[in-house]
CSV table of C-alpha atoms in Angstrom, one decimal:
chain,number,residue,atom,x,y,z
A,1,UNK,CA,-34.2,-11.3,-14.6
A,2,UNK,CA,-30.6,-12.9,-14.9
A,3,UNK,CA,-27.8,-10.9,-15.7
A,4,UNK,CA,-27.0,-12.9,-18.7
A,5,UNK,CA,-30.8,-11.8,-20.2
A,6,UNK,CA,-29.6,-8.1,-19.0
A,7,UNK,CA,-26.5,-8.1,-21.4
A,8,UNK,CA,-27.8,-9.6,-24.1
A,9,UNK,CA,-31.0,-7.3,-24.1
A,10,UNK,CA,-28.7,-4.2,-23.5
A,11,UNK,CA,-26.0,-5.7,-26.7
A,12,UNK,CA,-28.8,-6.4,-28.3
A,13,UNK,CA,-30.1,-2.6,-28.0
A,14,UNK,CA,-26.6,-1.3,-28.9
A,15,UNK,CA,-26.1,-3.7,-32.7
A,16,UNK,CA,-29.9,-2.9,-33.4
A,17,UNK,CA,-29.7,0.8,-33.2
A,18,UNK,CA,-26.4,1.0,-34.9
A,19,UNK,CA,-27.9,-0.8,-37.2
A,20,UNK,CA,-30.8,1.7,-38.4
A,21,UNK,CA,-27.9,4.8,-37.7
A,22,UNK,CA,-25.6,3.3,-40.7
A,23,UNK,CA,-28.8,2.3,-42.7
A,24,UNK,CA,-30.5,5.7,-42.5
A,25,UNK,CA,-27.1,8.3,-41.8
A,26,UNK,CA,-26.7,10.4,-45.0
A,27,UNK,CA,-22.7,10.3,-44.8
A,28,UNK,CA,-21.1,6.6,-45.6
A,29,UNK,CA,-18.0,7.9,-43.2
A,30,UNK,CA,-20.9,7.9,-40.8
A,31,UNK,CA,-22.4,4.7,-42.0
A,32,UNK,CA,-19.0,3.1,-42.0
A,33,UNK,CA,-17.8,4.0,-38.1
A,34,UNK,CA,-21.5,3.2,-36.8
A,35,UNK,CA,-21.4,-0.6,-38.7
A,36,UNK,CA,-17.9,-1.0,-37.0
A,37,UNK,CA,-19.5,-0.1,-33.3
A,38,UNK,CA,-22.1,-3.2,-34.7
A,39,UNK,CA,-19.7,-5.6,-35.7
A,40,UNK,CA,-17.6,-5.1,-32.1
A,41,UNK,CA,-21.1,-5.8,-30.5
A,42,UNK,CA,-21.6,-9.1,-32.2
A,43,UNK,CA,-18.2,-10.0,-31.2
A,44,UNK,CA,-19.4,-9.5,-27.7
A,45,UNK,CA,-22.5,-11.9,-28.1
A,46,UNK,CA,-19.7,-14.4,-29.6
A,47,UNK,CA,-17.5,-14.1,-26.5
A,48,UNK,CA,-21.1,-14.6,-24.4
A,49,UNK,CA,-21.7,-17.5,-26.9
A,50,UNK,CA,-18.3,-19.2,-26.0
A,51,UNK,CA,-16.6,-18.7,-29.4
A,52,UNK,CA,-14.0,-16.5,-28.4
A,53,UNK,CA,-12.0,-17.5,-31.5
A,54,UNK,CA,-14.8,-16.5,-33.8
A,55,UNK,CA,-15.0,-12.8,-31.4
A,56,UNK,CA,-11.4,-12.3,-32.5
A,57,UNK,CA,-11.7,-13.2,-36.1
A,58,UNK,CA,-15.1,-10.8,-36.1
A,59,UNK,CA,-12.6,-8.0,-34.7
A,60,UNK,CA,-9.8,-8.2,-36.2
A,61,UNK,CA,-10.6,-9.0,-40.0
A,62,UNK,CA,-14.6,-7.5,-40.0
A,63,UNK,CA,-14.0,-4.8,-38.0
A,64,UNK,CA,-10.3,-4.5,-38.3
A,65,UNK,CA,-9.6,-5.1,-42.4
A,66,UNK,CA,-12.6,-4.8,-43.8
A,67,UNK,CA,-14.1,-1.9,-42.4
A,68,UNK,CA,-11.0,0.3,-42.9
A,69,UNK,CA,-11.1,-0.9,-47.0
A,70,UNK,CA,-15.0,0.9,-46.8
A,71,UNK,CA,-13.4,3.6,-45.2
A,72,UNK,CA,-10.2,3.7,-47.8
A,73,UNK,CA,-12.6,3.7,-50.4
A,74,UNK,CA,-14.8,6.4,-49.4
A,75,UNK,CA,-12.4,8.6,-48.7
A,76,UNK,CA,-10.4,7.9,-51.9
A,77,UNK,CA,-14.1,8.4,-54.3
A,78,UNK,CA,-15.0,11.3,-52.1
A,79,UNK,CA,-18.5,9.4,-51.9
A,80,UNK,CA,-19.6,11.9,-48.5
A,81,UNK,CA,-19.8,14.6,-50.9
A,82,UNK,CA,-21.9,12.9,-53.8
A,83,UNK,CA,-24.8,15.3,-54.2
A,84,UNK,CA,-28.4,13.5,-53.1
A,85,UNK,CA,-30.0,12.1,-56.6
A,86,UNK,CA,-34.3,12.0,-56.3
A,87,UNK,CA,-35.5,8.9,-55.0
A,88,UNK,CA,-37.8,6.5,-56.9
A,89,UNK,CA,-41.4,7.2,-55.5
A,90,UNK,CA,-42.1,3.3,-54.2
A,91,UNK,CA,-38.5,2.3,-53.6
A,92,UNK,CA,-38.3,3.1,-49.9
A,93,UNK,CA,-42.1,1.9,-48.4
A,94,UNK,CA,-41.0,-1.3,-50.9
A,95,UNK,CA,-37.9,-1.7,-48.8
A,96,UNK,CA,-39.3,-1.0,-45.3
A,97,UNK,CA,-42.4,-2.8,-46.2
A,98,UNK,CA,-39.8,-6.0,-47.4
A,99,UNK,CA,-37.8,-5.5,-44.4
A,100,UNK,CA,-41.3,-5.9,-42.5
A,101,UNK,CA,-43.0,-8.9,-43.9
A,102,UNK,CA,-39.3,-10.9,-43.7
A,103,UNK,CA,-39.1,-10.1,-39.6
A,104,UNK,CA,-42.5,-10.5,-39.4
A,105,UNK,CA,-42.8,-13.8,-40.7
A,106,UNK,CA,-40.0,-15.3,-39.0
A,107,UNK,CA,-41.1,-14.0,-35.8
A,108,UNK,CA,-44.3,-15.9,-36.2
A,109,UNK,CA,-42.6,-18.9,-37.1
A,110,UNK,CA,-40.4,-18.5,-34.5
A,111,UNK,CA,-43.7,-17.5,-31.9
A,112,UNK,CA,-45.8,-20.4,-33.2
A,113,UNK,CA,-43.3,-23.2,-34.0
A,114,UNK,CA,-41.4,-22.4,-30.5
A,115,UNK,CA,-41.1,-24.9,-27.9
A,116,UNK,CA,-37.8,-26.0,-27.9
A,117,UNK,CA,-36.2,-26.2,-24.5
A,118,UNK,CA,-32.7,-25.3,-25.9
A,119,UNK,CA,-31.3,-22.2,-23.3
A,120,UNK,CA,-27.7,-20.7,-24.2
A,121,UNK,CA,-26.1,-20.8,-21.1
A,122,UNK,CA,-23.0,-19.0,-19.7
A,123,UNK,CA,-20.2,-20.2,-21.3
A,124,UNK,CA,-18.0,-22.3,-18.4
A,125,UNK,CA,-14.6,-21.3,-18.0
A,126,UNK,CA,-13.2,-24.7,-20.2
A,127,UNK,CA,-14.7,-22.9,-23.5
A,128,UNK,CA,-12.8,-20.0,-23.3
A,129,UNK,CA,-9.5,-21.1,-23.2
A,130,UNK,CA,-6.5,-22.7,-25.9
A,131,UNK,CA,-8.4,-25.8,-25.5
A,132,UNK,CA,-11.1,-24.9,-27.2
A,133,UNK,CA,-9.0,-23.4,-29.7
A,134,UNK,CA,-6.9,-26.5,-30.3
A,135,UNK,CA,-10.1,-28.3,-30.5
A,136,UNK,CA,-11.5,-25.9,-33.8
A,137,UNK,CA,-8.0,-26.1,-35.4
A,138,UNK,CA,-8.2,-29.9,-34.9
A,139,UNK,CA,-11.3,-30.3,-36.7
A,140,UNK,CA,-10.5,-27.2,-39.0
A,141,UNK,CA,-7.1,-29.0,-40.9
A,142,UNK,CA,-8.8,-32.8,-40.3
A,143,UNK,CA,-12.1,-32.6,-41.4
A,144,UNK,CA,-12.4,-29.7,-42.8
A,145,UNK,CA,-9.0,-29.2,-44.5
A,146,UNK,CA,-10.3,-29.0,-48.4
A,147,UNK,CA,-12.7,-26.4,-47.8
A,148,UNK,CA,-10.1,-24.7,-46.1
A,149,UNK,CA,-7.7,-25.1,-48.8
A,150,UNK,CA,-10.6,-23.9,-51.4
A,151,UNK,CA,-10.7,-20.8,-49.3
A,152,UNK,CA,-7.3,-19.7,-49.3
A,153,UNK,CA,-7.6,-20.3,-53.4
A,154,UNK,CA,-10.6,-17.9,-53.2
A,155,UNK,CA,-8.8,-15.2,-51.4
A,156,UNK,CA,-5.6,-15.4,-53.8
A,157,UNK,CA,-7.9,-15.2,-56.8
A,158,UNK,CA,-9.9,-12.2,-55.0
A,159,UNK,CA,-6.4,-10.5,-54.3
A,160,UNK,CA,-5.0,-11.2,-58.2
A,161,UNK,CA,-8.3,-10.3,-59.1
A,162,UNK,CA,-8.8,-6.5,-57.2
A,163,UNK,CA,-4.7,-5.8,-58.8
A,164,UNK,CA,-6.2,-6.3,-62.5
A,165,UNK,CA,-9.0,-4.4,-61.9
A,166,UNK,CA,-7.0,-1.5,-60.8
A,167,UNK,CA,-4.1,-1.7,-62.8
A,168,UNK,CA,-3.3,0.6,-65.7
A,169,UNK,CA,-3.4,-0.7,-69.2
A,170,UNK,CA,0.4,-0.2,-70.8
A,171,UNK,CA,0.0,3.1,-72.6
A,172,UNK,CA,-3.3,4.2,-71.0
A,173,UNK,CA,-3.0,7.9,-70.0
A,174,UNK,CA,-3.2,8.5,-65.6
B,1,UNK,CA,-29.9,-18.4,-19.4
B,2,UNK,CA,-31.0,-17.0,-22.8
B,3,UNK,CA,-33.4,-18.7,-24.9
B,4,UNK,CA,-32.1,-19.8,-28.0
B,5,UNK,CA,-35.3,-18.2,-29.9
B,6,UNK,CA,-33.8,-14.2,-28.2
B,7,UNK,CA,-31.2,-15.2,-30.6
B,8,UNK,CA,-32.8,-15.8,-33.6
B,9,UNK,CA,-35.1,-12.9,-33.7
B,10,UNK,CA,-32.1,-10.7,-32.8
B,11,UNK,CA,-30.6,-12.3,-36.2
B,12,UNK,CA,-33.6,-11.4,-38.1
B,13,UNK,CA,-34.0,-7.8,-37.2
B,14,UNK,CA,-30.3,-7.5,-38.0
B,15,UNK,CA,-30.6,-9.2,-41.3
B,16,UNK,CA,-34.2,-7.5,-42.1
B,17,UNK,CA,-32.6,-4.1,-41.5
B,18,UNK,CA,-29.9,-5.3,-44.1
B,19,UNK,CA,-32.4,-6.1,-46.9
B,20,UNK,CA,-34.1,-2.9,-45.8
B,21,UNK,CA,-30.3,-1.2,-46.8
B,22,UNK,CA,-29.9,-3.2,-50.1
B,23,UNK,CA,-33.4,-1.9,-51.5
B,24,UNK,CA,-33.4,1.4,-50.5
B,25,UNK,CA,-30.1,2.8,-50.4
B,26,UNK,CA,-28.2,4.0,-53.8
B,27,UNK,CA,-24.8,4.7,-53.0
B,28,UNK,CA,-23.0,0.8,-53.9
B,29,UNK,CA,-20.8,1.4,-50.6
B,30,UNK,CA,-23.4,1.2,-48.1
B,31,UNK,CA,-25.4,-1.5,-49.8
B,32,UNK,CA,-22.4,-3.3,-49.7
B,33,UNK,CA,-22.3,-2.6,-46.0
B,34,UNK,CA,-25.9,-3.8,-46.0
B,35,UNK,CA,-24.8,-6.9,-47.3
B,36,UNK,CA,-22.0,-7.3,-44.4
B,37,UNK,CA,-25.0,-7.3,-41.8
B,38,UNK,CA,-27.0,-9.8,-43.6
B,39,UNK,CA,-23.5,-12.1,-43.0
B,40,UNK,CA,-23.3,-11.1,-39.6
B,41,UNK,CA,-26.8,-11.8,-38.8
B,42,UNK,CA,-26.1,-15.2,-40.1
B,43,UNK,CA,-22.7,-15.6,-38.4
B,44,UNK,CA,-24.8,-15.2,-35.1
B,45,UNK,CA,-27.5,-17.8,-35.6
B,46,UNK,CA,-24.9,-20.0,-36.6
B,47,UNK,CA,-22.7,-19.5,-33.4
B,48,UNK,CA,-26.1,-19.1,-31.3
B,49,UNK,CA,-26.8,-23.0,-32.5
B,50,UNK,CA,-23.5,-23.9,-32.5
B,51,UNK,CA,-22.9,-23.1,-28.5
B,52,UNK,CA,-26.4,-24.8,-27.9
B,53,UNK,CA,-25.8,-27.6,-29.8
B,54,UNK,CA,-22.2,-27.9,-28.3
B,55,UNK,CA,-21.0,-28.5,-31.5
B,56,UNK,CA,-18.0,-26.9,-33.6
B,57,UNK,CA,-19.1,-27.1,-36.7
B,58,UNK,CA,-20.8,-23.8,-36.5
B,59,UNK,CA,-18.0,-21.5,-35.6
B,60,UNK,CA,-16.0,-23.4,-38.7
B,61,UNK,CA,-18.4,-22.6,-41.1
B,62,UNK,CA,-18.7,-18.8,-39.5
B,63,UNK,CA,-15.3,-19.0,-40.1
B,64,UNK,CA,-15.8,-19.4,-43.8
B,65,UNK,CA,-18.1,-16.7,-44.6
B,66,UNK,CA,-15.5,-14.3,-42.7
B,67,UNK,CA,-13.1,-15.6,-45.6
B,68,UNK,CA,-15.5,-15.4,-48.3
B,69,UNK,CA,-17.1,-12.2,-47.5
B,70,UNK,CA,-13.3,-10.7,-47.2
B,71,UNK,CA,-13.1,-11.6,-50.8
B,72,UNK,CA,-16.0,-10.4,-51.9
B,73,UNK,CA,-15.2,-6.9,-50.3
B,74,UNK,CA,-11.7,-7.0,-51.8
B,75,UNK,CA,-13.1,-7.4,-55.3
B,76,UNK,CA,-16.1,-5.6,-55.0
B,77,UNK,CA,-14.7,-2.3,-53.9
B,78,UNK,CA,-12.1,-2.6,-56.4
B,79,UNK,CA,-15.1,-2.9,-59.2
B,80,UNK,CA,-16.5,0.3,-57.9
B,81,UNK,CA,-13.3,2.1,-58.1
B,82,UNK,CA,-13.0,1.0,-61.7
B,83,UNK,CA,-16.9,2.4,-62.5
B,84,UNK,CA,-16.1,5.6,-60.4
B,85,UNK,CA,-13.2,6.0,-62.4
B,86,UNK,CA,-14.6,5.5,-65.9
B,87,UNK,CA,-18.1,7.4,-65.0
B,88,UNK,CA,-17.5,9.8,-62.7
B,89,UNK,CA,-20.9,8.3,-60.6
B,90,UNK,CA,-21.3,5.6,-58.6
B,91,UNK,CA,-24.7,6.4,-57.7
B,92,UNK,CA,-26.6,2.8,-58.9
B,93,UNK,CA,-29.6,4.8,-60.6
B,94,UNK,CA,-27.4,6.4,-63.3
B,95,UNK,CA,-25.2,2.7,-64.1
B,96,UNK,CA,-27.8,2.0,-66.6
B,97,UNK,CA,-25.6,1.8,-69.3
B,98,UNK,CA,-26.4,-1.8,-70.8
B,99,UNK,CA,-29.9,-0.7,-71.3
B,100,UNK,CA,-28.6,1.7,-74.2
């Protein structure tokens, strides 16, 4: 067995389990930290992947940004102390029976339609460096500038967007 | 020397479990977390093929579903503040209020 299988088999271990912890852990605070611990394990399958660029985007914004809003918000409704409401009767065999089918089936697929002979290797020491950065920022702002541009529209209109939502009507009492 | 397939099924579980999350959970956070996996699951096929295929193009769109998704939390959590604020719940099971 190659050290390469061993990582990824023991990463893959770690994101899976954190996985189920955030999904079934009563406590969002809990649910929160334990989706953070997944996110900084799929940044360590992207470094193994040779997209270091994408790794440090994964950390700093997913697991950096984004994960400390969750944890802002939480904290600020006081959701780890919402009393537990009855659960439909089918809702949770529907969901793990869902859950089911959808990995089942692909797996199949995957078991029965398999065959390629595409292997990811070990990065070589040329993908992790600025080249390969100047390389994604090349063909980020050429080929892919209006997208881009579209994107930073999205994220202003998201930002103007979350300020009216939370701002005070003139008059409106605190 | 990983098969590329190790990859994909690894993606699956990860996005299975978060369809699992968005059916069965009832507090909006942590489906919203659930949600977040199902992008990350993708993210990783996408970089998985794009390092196999030696090709860019994969990171760059990853790239944009990092942006987007940052949006969607930004507005998103600001929406449940509002419907905390106004009914004193965010449990999904009691928002039933344009049945009435």
């Amino acid at each position: 067995m190659s050290s390469d299988l061993i990582v990824f088999l023991v990463l893959s271990l770690v994101a899976i389990v954190t996985a189920i912890v955030m999904l079934l852990h009563r406590n969002p605070v809990y649910s929160a930290l334990f989706l953070v611990l997944n996110f900084i394990a799929v940044a360590v399958f992207y470094l193994l992947l040779g997209a270091p660029f994408i790794a440090m985007a994964q950390i700093t914004v997913y697991a950096g940004a984004i994960m400390v809003l969750f944890l802002f918000v939480i904290m600020l409704l006081g959701a780890e102390r919402l009393p537990d409401a009855k659960v439909l009767r089918l809702q949770r065999p529907l969901a793990y029976g869902l859950a089911a089918v959808l990995a089942a089936e692909t797996i199949y697929l995957l078991l029965t339609q398999a065959g390629s002979d595409l292997v990811v290797t070990t990065p070589d020491a040329s993908l992790n460096t600025m080249e390969s950065l100047r390389e994604i920022a090349m063909e980020l702002f050429n080929r892919f500038l209006l997208p881009f541009e579209v994107t930073s529209i999205l994220l202003l209109v998201a930002m103007i967007g979350a300020i009216v939502l939370s701002k005070r009507e003139k008059g409106e009492p605190k | 020397m990983v098969p590329i397939e190790y990859y994909i099924i690894l993606s699956v579980i990860l996005f299975s479990i978060g369809v699992a999350g968005v059916v069965f959970r009832r507090n909006p956070l942590v489906i919203f977390m659930s949600i977040e996996l199902m992008l990350n699951a993708a993210n990783l096929a996408f970089v998985a093929f794009s390092s196999v295929l030696k090709s860019f193009e994969g990171q760059i769109f990853v790239f944009f579903v990092i942006a987007v998704a940052a949006a969607e939390v930004a507005v998103g959590l600001a929406l449940i503040v509002e419907i905390f604020k106004s009914k004193r719940t965010i449990d999904i099971d009691q928002l039933n209020s344009m049945k009435e």
